[in-house]
Amino acid sequence: MTAATDHNDDDVALAGEYVLGLLPADDLRGFELRLRDSSDMRRLVVEWDEYFIPLAAEIPEVAPPPAIQARVERRLFGAPRRRWPLPWQGTLAGGLIAAALIVGLMFLTPPDQPDALATHTAQIAAEDRSLLIAATLDDDTGEIRLHRTEGAARAGRSLELWLIPEGADGPISLGLLGDDEVTVLTLAPEQRAALQGAVLAVSDEPEGGSPTGAPTGEVLAVGEISPAA
Amino acid sequence: MATRDEIEELIARVKLRDRQAFSTLYAETSAKLYGVCLRVLKNRAEADEALQDVYVRIWNKADAYSANGYSPMTWLITMARNIAIDKLRARKAPSSGIEEAANLASPGLTPEGEVIAASERQRIMDCLEELEADRAGAVRGAYLDGDSYKDLAERYGVPLNTMRTWLRRSLLSLRDCLTR
């Protein structure tokens, strides 16, 4: 870091105020114009940023909610990426084949019969039963399988699934329910350990999911997670 | 946390639109940047939103990084801080999350010596020491908590213009000390 010493005090102080976020609106506009045109001023700003940055060392790291990364990727790249490839994606290409397989599986596995591998189940239901989803969870692989038997997202809206562990501060987004009747999502390892006594909930959200990381729309359906029989 | 060189390399790959590198950069840096957003905003929902904006901007602005002269963590933390402060200033009413603020504002160092060298940290600390306690506190409040002149004037019970005069003088003393 080489410090330029040929700046006048007013510019030095202005650049410092700018970096601290203290400049009043009028001064700010003027300063930003000068910044655009003057590499000297830009260098002053970088210097102040570098001077102050050691203070940020005392800010504790806090792990953000897991849903945020997916939301960033959705904003930048569109459709969400699945964390783990589904079993058939490696060998069979094409949505049609995958769709045919899902339909096939639905016939082979009646929805009311719990998945043989499931360790937990939940019936996520609206009070008036206008939305019904049977969930089976496997705390070993982290797979949650959701079978929607009643109801759907409204046009231009999405259904988002939330996990609320016992005693948690707030809901954790698990992802969006797809348009198909069956959606498969994956739980993070720390979530797998928190299934006992937890609740699953589905909320009505803007298309693509809650923009804030917490439910923003109406909670449409809830269901308690219980160990599989 | 990754070293400075590793973060530099990740940013360079993000600039080339490498999504895997972006994902790794997120894994390596998001806890720090989320901490910065929370410290300024003192509200989880707003910090969640700010953090999304931060990474969207990182992806979109990665090509400007190498030209601007910042070290990698300074670039990332400064961007997070600026976005959080913009959100803070855009708020209509002040936050009432006092309890949350108290929980989040607990001081304490995090182990991340790799990125911000202890000697650099000591330098600004020593120079802040040379200021009167109130004035050093005002600089720290502005940097760490995003306090405005109005916030600072109220805290220290002085008129706004006096606060500004103080702070500008403090900045000049600091720079004298830092470039000594």
Short mmCIF file of C-alpha atoms in Angstrom, two decimals:
data_model
loop_
_atom_site.label_atom_id
_atom_site.label_comp_id
_atom_site.label_asym_id
_atom_site.label_seq_id
_atom_site.Cartn_x
_atom_site.Cartn_y
_atom_site.Cartn_z
CA MET A 1 0.00 0.00 0.00
CA THR A 2 1.70 3.20 -1.08
CA ALA A 3 0.21 6.34 0.32
CA ALA A 4 0.01 9.35 -1.90
CA THR A 5 0.85 12.46 0.06
CA ASP A 6 0.06 15.07 -2.56
CA HIS A 7 -3.67 15.24 -1.89
CA ASN A 8 -5.17 18.22 -0.17
CA ASP A 9 -6.77 17.68 3.21
CA ASP A 10 -10.25 18.34 1.96
CA ASP A 11 -10.04 15.55 -0.61
CA VAL A 12 -8.50 13.17 1.89
CA ALA A 13 -11.31 13.83 4.37
CA LEU A 14 -13.99 13.64 1.66
CA ALA A 15 -12.69 10.28 0.45
CA GLY A 16 -12.65 9.00 4.04
CA GLU A 17 -16.21 10.19 4.61
CA TYR A 18 -17.23 8.55 1.35
CA VAL A 19 -15.69 5.24 2.38
CA LEU A 20 -17.37 5.39 5.78
CA GLY A 21 -20.73 6.06 4.10
CA LEU A 22 -21.08 9.42 5.84
CA LEU A 23 -21.30 11.87 2.93
CA PRO A 24 -24.54 13.85 2.85
CA ALA A 25 -26.56 13.30 -0.35
CA ASP A 26 -25.45 16.52 -2.08
CA ASP A 27 -21.77 16.03 -1.43
CA LEU A 28 -22.12 12.39 -2.40
CA ARG A 29 -23.34 13.16 -5.90
CA GLY A 30 -20.54 15.64 -6.49
CA PHE A 31 -17.96 13.25 -5.13
CA GLU A 32 -19.15 10.39 -7.31
CA LEU A 33 -18.80 12.56 -10.39
CA ARG A 34 -15.22 13.39 -9.44
CA LEU A 35 -14.54 9.71 -8.77
CA ARG A 36 -15.61 8.83 -12.26
CA ASP A 37 -13.13 11.24 -13.80
CA SER A 38 -10.19 11.14 -11.43
CA SER A 39 -8.00 8.11 -10.94
CA ASP A 40 -6.32 9.98 -8.07
CA MET A 41 -9.59 10.18 -6.20
CA ARG A 42 -10.28 6.51 -6.91
CA ARG A 43 -6.86 5.68 -5.50
CA LEU A 44 -7.65 7.66 -2.34
CA VAL A 45 -10.85 5.68 -1.88
CA VAL A 46 -9.07 2.35 -2.34
CA GLU A 47 -6.47 3.49 0.21
CA TRP A 48 -9.10 4.32 2.79
CA ASP A 49 -10.88 1.01 2.18
CA GLU A 50 -7.60 -0.83 2.70
CA TYR A 51 -6.77 1.22 5.82
CA PHE A 52 -10.09 0.38 7.46
CA ILE A 53 -10.43 -3.23 6.38
CA PRO A 54 -8.50 -4.64 9.39
CA LEU A 55 -11.39 -3.42 11.56
CA ALA A 56 -13.65 -5.92 9.78
CA ALA A 57 -11.59 -8.73 11.35
CA GLU A 58 -13.58 -8.27 14.55
CA ILE A 59 -16.90 -8.95 12.82
CA PRO A 60 -17.84 -12.56 13.59
CA GLU A 61 -18.56 -14.92 10.74
CA VAL A 62 -22.19 -16.08 10.64
CA ALA A 63 -23.30 -18.92 8.37
CA PRO A 64 -26.12 -17.60 6.16
CA PRO A 65 -29.37 -19.60 5.80
CA PRO A 66 -28.79 -22.44 3.33
CA ALA A 67 -31.49 -21.23 0.92
CA ILE A 68 -29.66 -18.03 0.04
CA GLN A 69 -27.12 -19.57 -2.31
CA ALA A 70 -29.85 -21.25 -4.36
CA ARG A 71 -31.70 -17.94 -4.50
CA VAL A 72 -28.61 -16.13 -5.79
CA GLU A 73 -28.13 -18.78 -8.46
CA ARG A 74 -31.79 -18.55 -9.42
CA ARG A 75 -31.47 -14.78 -9.83
CA LEU A 76 -28.35 -15.12 -11.96
CA PHE A 77 -28.85 -18.35 -13.87
CA GLY A 78 -32.59 -18.97 -13.87
CA ALA A 79 -33.78 -22.46 -12.99
CA PRO A 80 -32.37 -23.86 -9.75
CA ARG A 81 -29.69 -26.47 -9.96
CA ARG A 82 -30.29 -29.72 -8.10
CA ARG A 83 -27.74 -30.41 -5.45
CA TRP A 84 -27.42 -34.07 -6.26
CA PRO A 85 -28.20 -35.64 -9.61
CA LEU A 86 -31.26 -37.84 -9.51
CA PRO A 87 -30.48 -41.53 -10.10
CA TRP A 88 -31.69 -41.59 -13.66
CA GLN A 89 -29.95 -38.43 -14.84
CA GLY A 90 -26.64 -40.18 -15.36
CA THR A 91 -27.92 -42.87 -17.64
CA LEU A 92 -31.04 -41.56 -19.31
CA ALA A 93 -31.20 -38.24 -21.04
CA GLY A 94 -34.22 -36.13 -21.74
CA GLY A 95 -37.09 -34.78 -19.71
CA LEU A 96 -39.60 -37.02 -21.43
CA ILE A 97 -37.94 -40.17 -20.24
CA ALA A 98 -37.62 -38.76 -16.73
CA ALA A 99 -41.28 -37.77 -16.76
CA ALA A 100 -42.29 -41.20 -17.99
CA LEU A 101 -40.27 -42.72 -15.19
CA ILE A 102 -41.98 -40.57 -12.56
CA VAL A 103 -45.36 -41.61 -13.87
CA GLY A 104 -44.22 -45.23 -13.86
CA LEU A 105 -42.97 -44.95 -10.31
CA MET A 106 -46.24 -43.45 -9.19
CA PHE A 107 -48.05 -46.54 -10.42
CA LEU A 108 -45.56 -48.84 -8.79
CA THR A 109 -45.63 -47.00 -5.47
CA PRO A 110 -49.11 -46.08 -4.33
CA PRO A 111 -48.91 -42.67 -2.67
CA ASP A 112 -50.48 -43.75 0.60
CA GLN A 113 -47.98 -46.44 1.21
CA PRO A 114 -44.92 -45.06 2.94
CA ASP A 115 -41.65 -45.38 1.14
CA ALA A 116 -39.97 -48.54 2.40
CA LEU A 117 -36.73 -46.61 3.02
CA ALA A 118 -38.32 -43.64 4.75
CA THR A 119 -37.32 -42.98 8.34
CA HIS A 120 -39.92 -40.23 8.81
CA THR A 121 -43.21 -39.19 7.26
CA ALA A 122 -45.46 -36.14 7.33
CA GLN A 123 -48.88 -35.27 6.00
CA ILE A 124 -48.74 -31.63 4.99
CA ALA A 125 -52.32 -30.49 4.77
CA ALA A 126 -54.31 -27.29 4.46
CA GLU A 127 -57.05 -26.91 7.06
CA ASP A 128 -59.71 -27.26 4.37
CA ARG A 129 -57.65 -29.99 2.68
CA SER A 130 -57.41 -27.93 -0.53
CA LEU A 131 -53.68 -28.71 -0.52
CA LEU A 132 -52.45 -32.17 0.46
CA ILE A 133 -48.89 -33.39 0.28
CA ALA A 134 -47.56 -36.71 1.55
CA ALA A 135 -43.90 -36.41 2.52
CA THR A 136 -41.46 -39.24 3.14
CA LEU A 137 -38.03 -38.46 4.50
CA ASP A 138 -34.88 -40.50 4.77
CA ASP A 139 -32.56 -39.05 7.41
CA ASP A 140 -29.72 -41.19 6.10
CA THR A 141 -29.60 -39.91 2.52
CA GLY A 142 -31.42 -36.65 3.30
CA GLU A 143 -33.95 -37.28 0.56
CA ILE A 144 -37.44 -35.85 0.98
CA ARG A 145 -40.04 -37.12 -1.42
CA LEU A 146 -43.18 -35.05 -1.73
CA HIS A 147 -46.30 -36.34 -3.37
CA ARG A 148 -48.89 -33.65 -3.96
CA THR A 149 -52.33 -35.26 -4.21
CA GLU A 150 -54.49 -32.14 -3.94
CA GLY A 151 -54.01 -28.49 -4.89
CA ALA A 152 -51.32 -26.64 -6.86
CA ALA A 153 -49.49 -23.31 -7.00
CA ARG A 154 -51.59 -20.40 -8.23
CA ALA A 155 -50.76 -19.02 -11.67
CA GLY A 156 -47.53 -17.01 -11.55
CA ARG A 157 -46.81 -18.13 -7.95
CA SER A 158 -44.70 -20.90 -6.42
CA LEU A 159 -45.17 -23.28 -3.52
CA GLU A 160 -42.16 -23.26 -1.18
CA LEU A 161 -41.42 -25.95 1.41
CA TRP A 162 -40.06 -25.00 4.84
CA LEU A 163 -38.57 -27.02 7.68
CA ILE A 164 -39.17 -25.68 11.19
CA PRO A 165 -36.99 -27.68 13.61
CA GLU A 166 -38.17 -27.90 17.21
CA GLY A 167 -37.13 -24.75 19.09
CA ALA A 168 -35.76 -23.11 15.91
CA ASP A 169 -35.72 -19.33 15.42
CA GLY A 170 -37.46 -19.54 12.08
CA PRO A 171 -38.28 -21.68 9.10
CA ILE A 172 -35.52 -22.98 6.81
CA SER A 173 -36.32 -23.08 3.12
CA LEU A 174 -35.99 -26.55 1.61
CA GLY A 175 -36.88 -25.49 -1.91
CA LEU A 176 -39.78 -25.17 -4.29
CA LEU A 177 -42.39 -27.77 -5.16
CA GLY A 178 -42.23 -28.53 -8.85
CA ASP A 179 -45.18 -28.61 -11.23
CA ASP A 180 -45.09 -32.40 -11.23
CA GLU A 181 -47.05 -34.24 -8.57
CA VAL A 182 -43.83 -35.65 -7.16
CA THR A 183 -40.93 -33.48 -6.08
CA VAL A 184 -37.71 -34.82 -4.59
CA LEU A 185 -35.57 -32.48 -2.49
CA THR A 186 -32.42 -33.03 -0.45
CA LEU A 187 -31.85 -32.03 3.16
CA ALA A 188 -28.51 -30.64 4.32
CA PRO A 189 -26.75 -32.87 6.89
CA GLU A 190 -27.52 -30.55 9.84
CA GLN A 191 -31.20 -30.58 8.85
CA ARG A 192 -31.30 -34.38 8.78
CA ALA A 193 -30.41 -34.44 12.46
CA ALA A 194 -33.26 -32.04 13.32
CA LEU A 195 -36.26 -33.98 12.00
CA GLN A 196 -37.56 -35.25 15.34
CA GLY A 197 -40.41 -32.95 16.47
CA ALA A 198 -39.95 -30.69 13.45
CA VAL A 199 -42.74 -29.34 11.28
CA LEU A 200 -42.96 -29.01 7.50
CA ALA A 201 -44.89 -26.10 6.03
CA VAL A 202 -45.77 -24.93 2.54
CA SER A 203 -46.22 -21.24 1.75
CA ASP A 204 -47.49 -19.30 -1.24
CA GLU A 205 -44.56 -17.29 -2.67
CA PRO A 206 -43.71 -15.17 -5.71
CA GLU A 207 -42.64 -17.22 -8.71
CA GLY A 208 -39.13 -18.56 -8.06
CA GLY A 209 -39.52 -18.52 -4.29
CA SER A 210 -39.38 -16.12 -1.38
CA PRO A 211 -37.07 -13.20 -2.14
CA THR A 212 -36.13 -12.72 1.53
CA GLY A 213 -35.19 -16.15 2.84
CA ALA A 214 -38.23 -16.22 5.10
CA PRO A 215 -41.83 -16.99 4.12
CA THR A 216 -43.42 -13.84 2.67
CA GLY A 217 -46.79 -15.24 1.60
CA GLU A 218 -49.60 -17.13 3.27
CA VAL A 219 -48.70 -20.42 4.96
CA LEU A 220 -51.05 -22.78 3.16
CA ALA A 221 -50.40 -26.13 4.76
CA VAL A 222 -48.48 -27.62 7.68
CA GLY A 223 -47.65 -31.12 8.90
CA GLU A 224 -45.69 -32.57 11.79
CA ILE A 225 -42.84 -34.96 11.05
CA SER A 226 -43.15 -38.33 12.79
CA PRO A 227 -41.01 -41.45 12.70
CA ALA A 228 -42.09 -43.90 9.99
CA ALA A 229 -44.16 -46.78 11.27
CA MET B 1 -11.05 -19.74 5.27
CA ALA B 2 -9.15 -19.75 2.01
CA THR B 3 -5.95 -17.77 1.59
CA ARG B 4 -5.72 -14.50 -0.25
CA ASP B 5 -4.29 -16.20 -3.34
CA GLU B 6 -7.07 -18.78 -3.41
CA ILE B 7 -9.75 -16.09 -3.23
CA GLU B 8 -7.98 -14.10 -5.92
CA GLU B 9 -7.93 -17.19 -8.13
CA LEU B 10 -11.64 -17.84 -7.50
CA ILE B 11 -12.55 -14.27 -8.44
CA ALA B 12 -10.48 -14.63 -11.63
CA ARG B 13 -12.41 -17.79 -12.51
CA VAL B 14 -15.74 -16.14 -11.71
CA LYS B 15 -14.77 -13.42 -14.15
CA LEU B 16 -14.57 -16.21 -16.77
CA ARG B 17 -18.15 -17.21 -15.86
CA ASP B 18 -17.09 -20.35 -13.97
CA ARG B 19 -20.13 -21.29 -11.90
CA GLN B 20 -18.27 -23.92 -9.93
CA ALA B 21 -15.73 -21.30 -8.84
CA PHE B 22 -18.60 -18.98 -7.91
CA SER B 23 -20.09 -21.70 -5.76
CA THR B 24 -16.72 -22.30 -4.06
CA LEU B 25 -16.24 -18.56 -3.54
CA TYR B 26 -19.66 -18.47 -1.89
CA ALA B 27 -18.75 -21.37 0.38
CA GLU B 28 -15.47 -19.71 1.38
CA THR B 29 -16.65 -16.15 1.92
CA SER B 30 -20.40 -16.02 2.58
CA ALA B 31 -20.14 -16.41 6.37
CA LYS B 32 -17.84 -13.39 6.58
CA LEU B 33 -19.94 -11.28 4.23
CA TYR B 34 -23.16 -12.31 5.98
CA GLY B 35 -21.55 -11.28 9.27
CA VAL B 36 -20.78 -7.87 7.76
CA CYS B 37 -24.37 -7.44 6.49
CA LEU B 38 -25.81 -8.48 9.86
CA ARG B 39 -23.49 -6.16 11.75
CA VAL B 40 -24.68 -3.17 9.73
CA LEU B 41 -28.35 -4.06 9.30
CA LYS B 42 -28.97 -5.88 12.61
CA ASN B 43 -31.90 -7.63 11.00
CA ARG B 44 -31.79 -11.11 9.50
CA ALA B 45 -34.37 -10.69 6.75
CA GLU B 46 -32.62 -7.57 5.45
CA ALA B 47 -29.20 -9.18 5.76
CA ASP B 48 -30.49 -12.19 3.77
CA GLU B 49 -31.57 -9.84 1.01
CA ALA B 50 -28.34 -7.85 1.14
CA LEU B 51 -26.24 -11.00 0.89
CA GLN B 52 -28.09 -12.06 -2.25
CA ASP B 53 -27.44 -8.64 -3.77
CA VAL B 54 -23.77 -8.91 -2.81
CA TYR B 55 -23.23 -12.19 -4.67
CA VAL B 56 -25.26 -11.06 -7.67
CA ARG B 57 -22.98 -8.01 -7.82
CA ILE B 58 -19.84 -10.11 -7.36
CA TRP B 59 -20.84 -12.21 -10.37
CA ASN B 60 -21.70 -9.15 -12.44
CA LYS B 61 -18.71 -7.03 -11.43
CA ALA B 62 -15.97 -9.66 -11.28
CA ASP B 63 -14.50 -8.34 -14.53
CA ALA B 64 -13.87 -4.95 -12.87
CA TYR B 65 -12.00 -6.49 -9.94
CA SER B 66 -8.45 -6.83 -11.24
CA ALA B 67 -8.33 -3.25 -12.48
CA ASN B 68 -9.46 -1.52 -9.30
CA GLY B 69 -6.46 -2.14 -7.07
CA TYR B 70 -8.19 -3.85 -4.15
CA SER B 71 -6.95 -6.92 -2.37
CA PRO B 72 -9.56 -9.67 -2.75
CA MET B 73 -11.13 -9.71 0.72
CA THR B 74 -11.17 -5.91 0.84
CA TRP B 75 -13.08 -5.88 -2.42
CA LEU B 76 -15.61 -8.43 -1.16
CA ILE B 77 -16.08 -6.99 2.34
CA THR B 78 -16.26 -3.43 1.00
CA MET B 79 -18.95 -4.45 -1.47
CA ALA B 80 -20.96 -6.20 1.26
CA ARG B 81 -20.59 -3.23 3.58
CA ASN B 82 -21.62 -0.73 0.88
CA ILE B 83 -24.71 -2.71 -0.10
CA ALA B 84 -25.71 -3.11 3.55
CA ILE B 85 -25.20 0.61 4.25
CA ASP B 86 -27.26 1.52 1.16
CA LYS B 87 -30.08 -0.62 2.52
CA LEU B 88 -29.67 0.91 5.97
CA ARG B 89 -29.87 4.45 4.58
CA ALA B 90 -32.88 3.54 2.43
CA ARG B 91 -34.86 2.46 5.48
CA LYS B 92 -37.73 4.78 6.32
CA ALA B 93 -37.81 4.24 10.07
CA PRO B 94 -34.93 3.12 12.25
CA SER B 95 -34.85 -0.53 13.16
CA SER B 96 -36.38 -1.48 16.46
CA GLY B 97 -34.48 -4.73 16.65
CA ILE B 98 -32.67 -3.72 19.81
CA GLU B 99 -32.44 -7.20 21.28
CA GLU B 100 -31.28 -8.64 18.02
CA ALA B 101 -28.74 -5.85 17.77
CA ALA B 102 -27.44 -6.62 21.23
CA ASN B 103 -27.04 -10.28 20.32
CA LEU B 104 -25.32 -9.58 17.05
CA ALA B 105 -23.07 -6.79 18.20
CA SER B 106 -21.11 -8.93 20.61
CA PRO B 107 -17.49 -8.08 20.04
CA GLY B 108 -14.98 -10.82 19.65
CA LEU B 109 -12.33 -11.74 17.19
CA THR B 110 -12.77 -14.41 14.62
CA PRO B 111 -9.84 -16.57 13.60
CA GLU B 112 -9.03 -15.45 10.11
CA GLY B 113 -5.43 -14.37 10.34
CA GLU B 114 -4.78 -15.60 6.82
CA VAL B 115 -6.72 -12.82 5.20
CA ILE B 116 -6.31 -9.79 7.39
CA ALA B 117 -2.79 -9.74 8.77
CA ALA B 118 -2.38 -9.05 12.46
CA SER B 119 0.22 -6.36 11.76
CA GLU B 120 -2.20 -4.42 9.54
CA ARG B 121 -4.85 -4.72 12.19
CA GLN B 122 -2.46 -3.50 14.83
CA ARG B 123 -1.61 -0.47 12.72
CA ILE B 124 -5.12 0.94 12.47
CA MET B 125 -5.74 0.02 16.12
CA ASP B 126 -2.64 1.92 17.23
CA CYS B 127 -3.66 4.93 15.16
CA LEU B 128 -7.20 4.86 16.55
CA GLU B 129 -5.63 4.74 20.03
CA GLU B 130 -3.99 8.08 19.33
CA LEU B 131 -7.40 9.69 18.89
CA GLU B 132 -9.55 10.67 21.83
CA ALA B 133 -11.76 7.75 22.85
CA ASP B 134 -15.00 9.40 21.67
CA ARG B 135 -13.56 10.24 18.30
CA ALA B 136 -12.14 6.77 17.76
CA GLY B 137 -15.53 5.38 18.79
CA ALA B 138 -17.27 7.52 16.18
CA VAL B 139 -14.97 6.26 13.41
CA ARG B 140 -15.53 2.66 14.49
CA GLY B 141 -19.30 3.18 14.70
CA ALA B 142 -19.37 4.59 11.18
CA TYR B 143 -17.22 1.81 9.76
CA LEU B 144 -18.54 -1.23 11.60
CA ASP B 145 -22.17 -0.34 12.27
CA GLY B 146 -22.82 2.03 9.39
CA ASP B 147 -23.70 4.87 11.77
CA SER B 148 -24.62 8.12 10.02
CA TYR B 149 -23.63 11.63 11.14
CA LYS B 150 -27.09 11.90 12.66
CA ASP B 151 -26.65 8.67 14.66
CA LEU B 152 -23.23 9.80 15.85
CA ALA B 153 -24.34 13.34 16.72
CA GLU B 154 -27.14 11.89 18.87
CA ARG B 155 -24.88 9.37 20.55
CA TYR B 156 -22.24 11.89 21.48
CA GLY B 157 -24.73 14.68 22.18
CA VAL B 158 -23.23 17.26 19.80
CA PRO B 159 -24.71 19.19 16.87
CA LEU B 160 -24.45 17.49 13.52
CA ASN B 161 -21.99 20.00 12.08
CA THR B 162 -19.73 19.65 15.08
CA MET B 163 -19.81 15.89 14.63
CA ARG B 164 -18.79 16.27 11.03
CA THR B 165 -15.94 18.64 11.88
CA TRP B 166 -14.69 16.20 14.55
CA LEU B 167 -14.86 13.27 12.27
CA ARG B 168 -13.12 14.95 9.35
CA ARG B 169 -10.32 15.99 11.70
CA SER B 170 -10.11 12.46 13.04
CA LEU B 171 -9.77 11.16 9.49
CA LEU B 172 -6.88 13.51 8.77
CA SER B 173 -5.11 12.55 12.01
CA LEU B 174 -5.66 8.89 11.20
CA ARG B 175 -4.18 9.26 7.78
CA ASP B 176 -1.19 11.14 9.16
CA CYS B 177 -0.61 8.29 11.57
CA LEU B 178 -1.17 5.55 9.00
CA THR B 179 1.22 7.04 6.44
CA ARG B 180 3.86 8.00 9.02
#
